[in-house]
Amino acid sequence: RLQRFYQVFVPGGEIQAGWRWLRDMMSISRRPEGDKWQHLDDVLAAMAEALPDFSIVPRISPPAMFRIAGMKIPRQPLRYSGRTAIEANKSIHESKPPADDQTPLCFSMEGFEGQPPAPLITHYWAPGWNSVQALNRFQKEVGGQLHGGDPGRRLFEFQSCEQIPYFTHVPAHLDLPEGQWLVVAIHHIFGSEELSLLAPGIAQRAPEPYIGLNDRDMAQLGLQEGENVRFNRHDKTYQLPVRLMPDLPHAVAGLPVGLPGTLGLFPPFPVQLRPGHQKPAG
């Protein structure tokens, strides 16, 4: 489902929309197509022409020149305050809002005060209601569609799947040599992607590296939860505490990915597990 999202403020420095960087690179490489890209609408039109599957993209939201009674739609609600204080360290006079020729919206409280088309709703507010509590005033009925239809368009319409075979090929049974386990990836909300560990507050929520096994496999190795298990991978020995994970199948070990201590390991892969050296008490 495609839906248009709009820029909420104008950043400083060398920051600009991705399509502008593409346009600039096309100009540098002397490709004339980029000269036609002055608005995002131009980019969407070019995409719809080149890729017929995306022909509806230019129609999912009003174009940049859309106006109601000659006015743009304000991004800021009438109760917006603090705009003058943003640059109070430079001047007590309020600066002119940035111009926006890319969208039907403006960086201001001034503009059309009625209910805009659904794709251009910037905030929910109505007299006697607070913020999102006013949502039902924008809907045909409580919990129903917005007036004018919900924003966005489905790119691929549903088609009946009655004639599509479902799982006609069943994979072969996992057959590992005796004493080996198949290591599979375990993904955690915190720590399993490349950026979360860079934020100290989020890194504290990430688990310590471990090997997950079910109770049958732990008994086979003579291990209790928290004791260490060892395995070799790429000529390096890893030793991690074992964690009970009853939902894992027999001969399958779970390894959290993305954590310090497991970097460079990319499941799935087979390994031979053996009890590790235990830390001395105290």
Tab-separated table of C-alpha atoms in Angstrom:
chain	number	residue	atom	x	y	z
A	1	ARG	CA	0.000	0.000	0.000
A	2	LEU	CA	1.491	3.315	-1.098
A	3	GLN	CA	1.048	6.435	1.008
A	4	ARG	CA	2.627	9.860	0.695
A	5	PHE	CA	4.587	11.284	3.618
A	6	TYR	CA	5.467	14.947	3.824
A	7	GLN	CA	8.506	16.792	5.099
A	8	VAL	CA	7.809	18.366	8.493
A	9	PHE	CA	10.615	20.940	8.686
A	10	VAL	CA	13.417	22.395	6.585
A	11	PRO	CA	16.828	21.177	7.812
A	12	GLY	CA	19.963	23.261	7.643
A	13	GLY	CA	23.274	22.391	6.031
A	14	GLU	CA	23.792	20.031	3.124
A	15	ILE	CA	20.665	17.978	3.728
A	16	GLN	CA	18.128	17.448	0.987
A	17	ALA	CA	15.645	14.864	-0.269
A	18	GLY	CA	17.023	11.727	-1.885
A	19	TRP	CA	15.517	12.517	-5.284
A	20	ARG	CA	17.390	15.840	-5.316
A	21	TRP	CA	20.718	14.023	-4.838
A	22	LEU	CA	19.801	11.727	-7.731
A	23	ARG	CA	18.927	14.744	-9.861
A	24	ASP	CA	22.228	16.431	-9.010
A	25	MET	CA	24.206	13.289	-9.877
A	26	MET	CA	22.373	13.023	-13.186
A	27	SER	CA	23.263	16.633	-13.981
A	28	ILE	CA	26.928	16.036	-13.091
A	29	SER	CA	26.999	12.976	-15.349
A	30	ARG	CA	25.361	15.051	-18.121
A	31	ARG	CA	22.193	13.004	-18.279
A	32	PRO	CA	19.441	15.306	-19.570
A	33	GLU	CA	16.627	13.441	-17.752
A	34	GLY	CA	17.553	15.117	-14.487
A	35	ASP	CA	16.942	18.603	-15.880
A	36	LYS	CA	13.200	17.866	-15.928
A	37	TRP	CA	13.090	17.034	-12.217
A	38	GLN	CA	12.117	20.272	-10.533
A	39	HIS	CA	9.414	18.837	-8.264
A	40	LEU	CA	8.773	15.459	-6.692
A	41	ASP	CA	5.706	15.295	-8.940
A	42	ASP	CA	8.100	15.211	-11.913
A	43	VAL	CA	9.970	12.257	-10.393
A	44	LEU	CA	6.763	10.344	-9.701
A	45	ALA	CA	5.539	10.968	-13.233
A	46	ALA	CA	8.824	9.670	-14.665
A	47	MET	CA	8.622	6.578	-12.462
A	48	ALA	CA	5.023	5.899	-13.510
A	49	GLU	CA	6.003	6.204	-17.170
A	50	ALA	CA	9.044	3.935	-16.872
A	51	LEU	CA	7.410	1.323	-14.614
A	52	PRO	CA	3.735	0.684	-15.446
A	53	ASP	CA	3.234	-1.188	-12.155
A	54	PHE	CA	3.646	2.195	-10.431
A	55	SER	CA	1.264	4.095	-12.690
A	56	ILE	CA	-1.047	4.921	-9.754
A	57	VAL	CA	1.726	6.562	-7.709
A	58	PRO	CA	1.121	10.137	-8.977
A	59	ARG	CA	-2.534	9.793	-7.973
A	60	ILE	CA	-2.128	8.780	-4.320
A	61	SER	CA	-2.021	12.401	-3.139
A	62	PRO	CA	-2.855	15.846	-4.546
A	63	PRO	CA	-0.102	17.493	-6.617
A	64	ALA	CA	2.069	20.332	-5.391
A	65	MET	CA	-0.158	22.966	-7.021
A	66	PHE	CA	-3.318	21.765	-5.227
A	67	ARG	CA	-5.121	24.589	-3.390
A	68	ILE	CA	-8.446	25.046	-1.590
A	69	ALA	CA	-9.944	28.481	-2.216
A	70	GLY	CA	-6.488	29.521	-3.387
A	71	MET	CA	-4.881	28.565	-0.050
A	72	LYS	CA	-2.383	25.893	0.978
A	73	ILE	CA	-2.908	23.501	3.897
A	74	PRO	CA	-1.089	24.599	7.086
A	75	ARG	CA	1.238	22.086	8.661
A	76	GLN	CA	0.868	23.743	12.069
A	77	PRO	CA	-2.382	23.771	14.085
A	78	LEU	CA	-3.973	26.989	15.259
A	79	ARG	CA	-2.726	26.319	18.800
A	80	TYR	CA	0.873	26.027	17.661
A	81	SER	CA	3.151	28.228	19.744
A	82	GLY	CA	6.833	28.720	20.316
A	83	ARG	CA	7.680	29.511	16.714
A	84	THR	CA	9.217	32.843	17.697
A	85	ALA	CA	11.256	31.246	20.488
A	86	ILE	CA	12.950	28.838	18.086
A	87	GLU	CA	15.280	31.572	16.839
A	88	ALA	CA	15.085	33.898	19.856
A	89	ASN	CA	18.850	33.638	20.294
A	90	LYS	CA	19.237	35.346	16.908
A	91	SER	CA	16.338	37.799	16.841
A	92	ILE	CA	13.150	38.501	18.770
A	93	HIS	CA	11.405	39.067	15.453
A	94	GLU	CA	9.678	36.083	13.925
A	95	SER	CA	11.314	34.995	10.700
A	96	LYS	CA	9.374	34.235	7.540
A	97	PRO	CA	8.352	30.555	7.268
A	98	PRO	CA	10.317	28.562	4.677
A	99	ALA	CA	8.786	28.428	1.223
A	100	ASP	CA	7.526	25.083	-0.030
A	101	ASP	CA	6.818	24.674	-3.715
A	102	GLN	CA	6.941	20.861	-3.536
A	103	THR	CA	3.685	20.175	-1.708
A	104	PRO	CA	0.195	21.655	-1.144
A	105	LEU	CA	1.287	22.306	2.473
A	106	CYS	CA	2.914	25.318	4.076
A	107	PHE	CA	5.234	25.645	7.077
A	108	SER	CA	2.818	27.895	8.916
A	109	MET	CA	-0.421	28.165	10.885
A	110	GLU	CA	-1.899	30.302	8.121
A	111	GLY	CA	-3.870	28.714	5.308
A	112	PHE	CA	-7.087	26.816	4.718
A	113	GLU	CA	-8.778	26.219	8.083
A	114	GLY	CA	-11.358	23.644	7.010
A	115	GLN	CA	-10.997	19.904	6.676
A	116	PRO	CA	-8.508	19.079	3.900
A	117	PRO	CA	-8.514	15.944	1.725
A	118	ALA	CA	-7.527	12.826	3.638
A	119	PRO	CA	-3.960	12.592	2.224
A	120	LEU	CA	-3.272	16.169	3.387
A	121	ILE	CA	-4.495	15.953	6.999
A	122	THR	CA	-1.615	17.263	9.118
A	123	HIS	CA	-3.259	17.021	12.551
A	124	TYR	CA	-6.556	16.127	14.199
A	125	TRP	CA	-8.320	18.869	16.108
A	126	ALA	CA	-11.877	20.064	16.500
A	127	PRO	CA	-13.519	22.434	19.010
A	128	GLY	CA	-14.127	20.631	22.284
A	129	TRP	CA	-11.812	17.745	21.392
A	130	ASN	CA	-8.154	17.182	22.206
A	131	SER	CA	-5.723	16.058	19.501
A	132	VAL	CA	-6.420	12.509	18.329
A	133	GLN	CA	-9.735	12.402	20.207
A	134	ALA	CA	-11.048	14.529	17.336
A	135	LEU	CA	-10.335	11.735	14.868
A	136	ASN	CA	-13.980	10.622	14.732
A	137	ARG	CA	-14.919	14.095	13.436
A	138	PHE	CA	-12.800	13.340	10.363
A	139	GLN	CA	-14.411	9.936	9.774
A	140	LYS	CA	-17.668	8.954	8.099
A	141	GLU	CA	-18.426	6.974	11.254
A	142	VAL	CA	-16.496	6.069	14.379
A	143	GLY	CA	-13.815	3.617	13.340
A	144	GLY	CA	-14.751	4.037	9.684
A	145	GLN	CA	-13.078	5.582	6.675
A	146	LEU	CA	-11.971	9.190	6.569
A	147	HIS	CA	-14.109	11.643	4.631
A	148	GLY	CA	-12.867	11.459	1.065
A	149	GLY	CA	-11.385	7.975	1.599
A	150	ASP	CA	-8.363	6.760	3.494
A	151	PRO	CA	-4.972	7.999	2.244
A	152	GLY	CA	-2.867	5.710	0.105
A	153	ARG	CA	-3.591	3.288	-2.692
A	154	ARG	CA	-3.076	-0.443	-2.921
A	155	LEU	CA	-0.389	-1.146	-5.476
A	156	PHE	CA	-1.280	-4.799	-6.025
A	157	GLU	CA	-4.919	-5.722	-5.828
A	158	PHE	CA	-5.934	-8.986	-4.203
A	159	GLN	CA	-6.359	-11.977	-6.472
A	160	SER	CA	-7.904	-15.319	-5.610
A	161	CYS	CA	-5.328	-17.875	-4.467
A	162	GLU	CA	-7.557	-20.916	-4.921
A	163	GLN	CA	-5.501	-22.226	-7.835
A	164	ILE	CA	-2.106	-21.523	-6.271
A	165	PRO	CA	-0.543	-24.675	-4.740
A	166	TYR	CA	0.549	-24.198	-1.144
A	167	PHE	CA	3.661	-25.990	0.082
A	168	THR	CA	3.672	-28.747	-2.517
A	169	HIS	CA	7.368	-29.362	-1.897
A	170	VAL	CA	8.220	-30.441	1.623
A	171	PRO	CA	11.931	-30.024	2.516
A	172	ALA	CA	13.829	-33.156	3.399
A	173	HIS	CA	14.242	-34.123	7.042
A	174	LEU	CA	17.251	-32.520	8.699
A	175	ASP	CA	19.945	-35.168	8.771
A	176	LEU	CA	23.055	-34.149	10.702
A	177	PRO	CA	25.960	-36.359	11.724
A	178	GLU	CA	25.842	-37.621	15.290
A	179	GLY	CA	26.988	-34.982	17.750
A	180	GLN	CA	26.267	-31.977	15.523
A	181	TRP	CA	23.678	-29.225	15.822
A	182	LEU	CA	22.305	-26.800	13.236
A	183	VAL	CA	22.800	-23.225	14.470
A	184	VAL	CA	19.942	-20.892	13.498
A	185	ALA	CA	19.606	-17.140	14.000
A	186	ILE	CA	17.663	-15.709	16.949
A	187	HIS	CA	16.630	-12.070	16.468
A	188	HIS	CA	16.063	-9.754	19.427
A	189	ILE	CA	14.272	-6.427	19.394
A	190	PHE	CA	17.331	-4.792	20.945
A	191	GLY	CA	20.744	-5.675	19.580
A	192	SER	CA	20.032	-7.687	16.449
A	193	GLU	CA	20.363	-4.862	13.947
A	194	GLU	CA	23.348	-2.731	13.103
A	195	LEU	CA	22.459	0.520	14.885
A	196	SER	CA	20.782	-0.350	18.180
A	197	LEU	CA	24.022	-1.145	20.040
A	198	LEU	CA	25.394	2.301	19.190
A	199	ALA	CA	22.906	3.913	21.597
A	200	PRO	CA	23.965	3.210	25.206
A	201	GLY	CA	20.390	3.229	26.512
A	202	ILE	CA	19.285	0.621	23.971
A	203	ALA	CA	22.475	-1.421	24.265
A	204	GLN	CA	21.656	-1.983	27.945
A	205	ARG	CA	18.483	-3.776	26.861
A	206	ALA	CA	20.317	-6.171	24.558
A	207	PRO	CA	20.941	-9.689	25.911
A	208	GLU	CA	24.359	-11.199	26.475
A	209	PRO	CA	25.415	-13.720	23.798
A	210	TYR	CA	24.224	-17.283	24.430
A	211	ILE	CA	23.423	-20.605	22.811
A	212	GLY	CA	19.787	-21.710	23.000
A	213	LEU	CA	18.966	-25.414	23.329
A	214	ASN	CA	15.928	-27.436	24.286
A	215	ASP	CA	15.930	-29.528	27.469
A	216	ARG	CA	16.596	-32.790	25.611
A	217	ASP	CA	19.763	-31.464	23.980
A	218	MET	CA	20.951	-29.886	27.222
A	219	ALA	CA	20.583	-33.235	28.968
A	220	GLN	CA	22.449	-34.948	26.124
A	221	LEU	CA	25.378	-32.571	26.677
A	222	GLY	CA	25.093	-32.820	30.467
A	223	LEU	CA	24.514	-29.077	30.804
A	224	GLN	CA	22.403	-26.934	33.103
A	225	GLU	CA	21.113	-23.501	32.105
A	226	GLY	CA	23.843	-20.904	32.503
A	227	GLU	CA	26.713	-23.345	32.027
A	228	ASN	CA	29.042	-22.899	29.077
A	229	VAL	CA	29.020	-24.676	25.747
A	230	ARG	CA	31.838	-24.580	23.190
A	231	PHE	CA	32.038	-24.859	19.415
A	232	ASN	CA	34.532	-24.092	16.659
A	233	ARG	CA	33.846	-21.910	13.647
A	234	HIS	CA	36.346	-20.477	11.140
A	235	ASP	CA	39.325	-21.782	13.174
A	236	LYS	CA	38.107	-19.940	16.251
A	237	THR	CA	36.680	-21.372	19.460
A	238	TYR	CA	33.550	-19.788	20.913
A	239	GLN	CA	32.349	-20.375	24.451
A	240	LEU	CA	28.894	-19.133	25.396
A	241	PRO	CA	26.409	-19.812	28.197
A	242	VAL	CA	23.514	-22.079	27.329
A	243	ARG	CA	19.910	-20.912	27.632
A	244	LEU	CA	16.883	-23.175	27.815
A	245	MET	CA	14.607	-22.638	24.800
A	246	PRO	CA	11.975	-25.422	24.835
A	247	ASP	CA	10.488	-24.323	21.499
A	248	LEU	CA	13.650	-25.247	19.570
A	249	PRO	CA	13.592	-28.632	17.788
A	250	HIS	CA	16.027	-31.408	18.569
A	251	ALA	CA	19.537	-30.843	17.135
A	252	VAL	CA	18.829	-27.155	16.517
A	253	ALA	CA	20.732	-24.465	18.455
A	254	GLY	CA	19.745	-20.800	18.607
A	255	LEU	CA	22.339	-18.043	18.339
A	256	PRO	CA	21.445	-14.344	18.771
A	257	VAL	CA	22.817	-12.318	15.880
A	258	GLY	CA	24.355	-8.868	15.914
A	259	LEU	CA	25.734	-9.021	19.468
A	260	PRO	CA	29.365	-8.541	20.527
A	261	GLY	CA	30.873	-11.987	20.849
A	262	THR	CA	28.864	-13.391	17.930
A	263	LEU	CA	29.928	-10.936	15.223
A	264	GLY	CA	31.221	-12.742	12.160
A	265	LEU	CA	28.897	-15.686	12.721
A	266	PHE	CA	26.167	-15.936	10.106
A	267	PRO	CA	23.655	-18.750	10.732
A	268	PRO	CA	22.599	-21.239	9.608
A	269	PHE	CA	25.605	-23.550	9.885
A	270	PRO	CA	26.318	-26.941	11.498
A	271	VAL	CA	28.623	-27.235	14.520
A	272	GLN	CA	29.698	-29.789	17.067
A	273	LEU	CA	28.766	-28.657	20.577
A	274	ARG	CA	30.594	-29.759	23.698
A	275	PRO	CA	30.558	-28.656	27.335
A	276	GLY	CA	32.731	-25.632	27.983
A	277	HIS	CA	35.010	-24.628	30.799
A	278	GLN	CA	33.008	-23.367	33.755
A	279	LYS	CA	33.893	-20.165	35.567
A	280	PRO	CA	35.085	-20.758	39.147
A	281	ALA	CA	32.609	-19.845	41.862
A	282	GLY	CA	33.134	-16.425	43.392
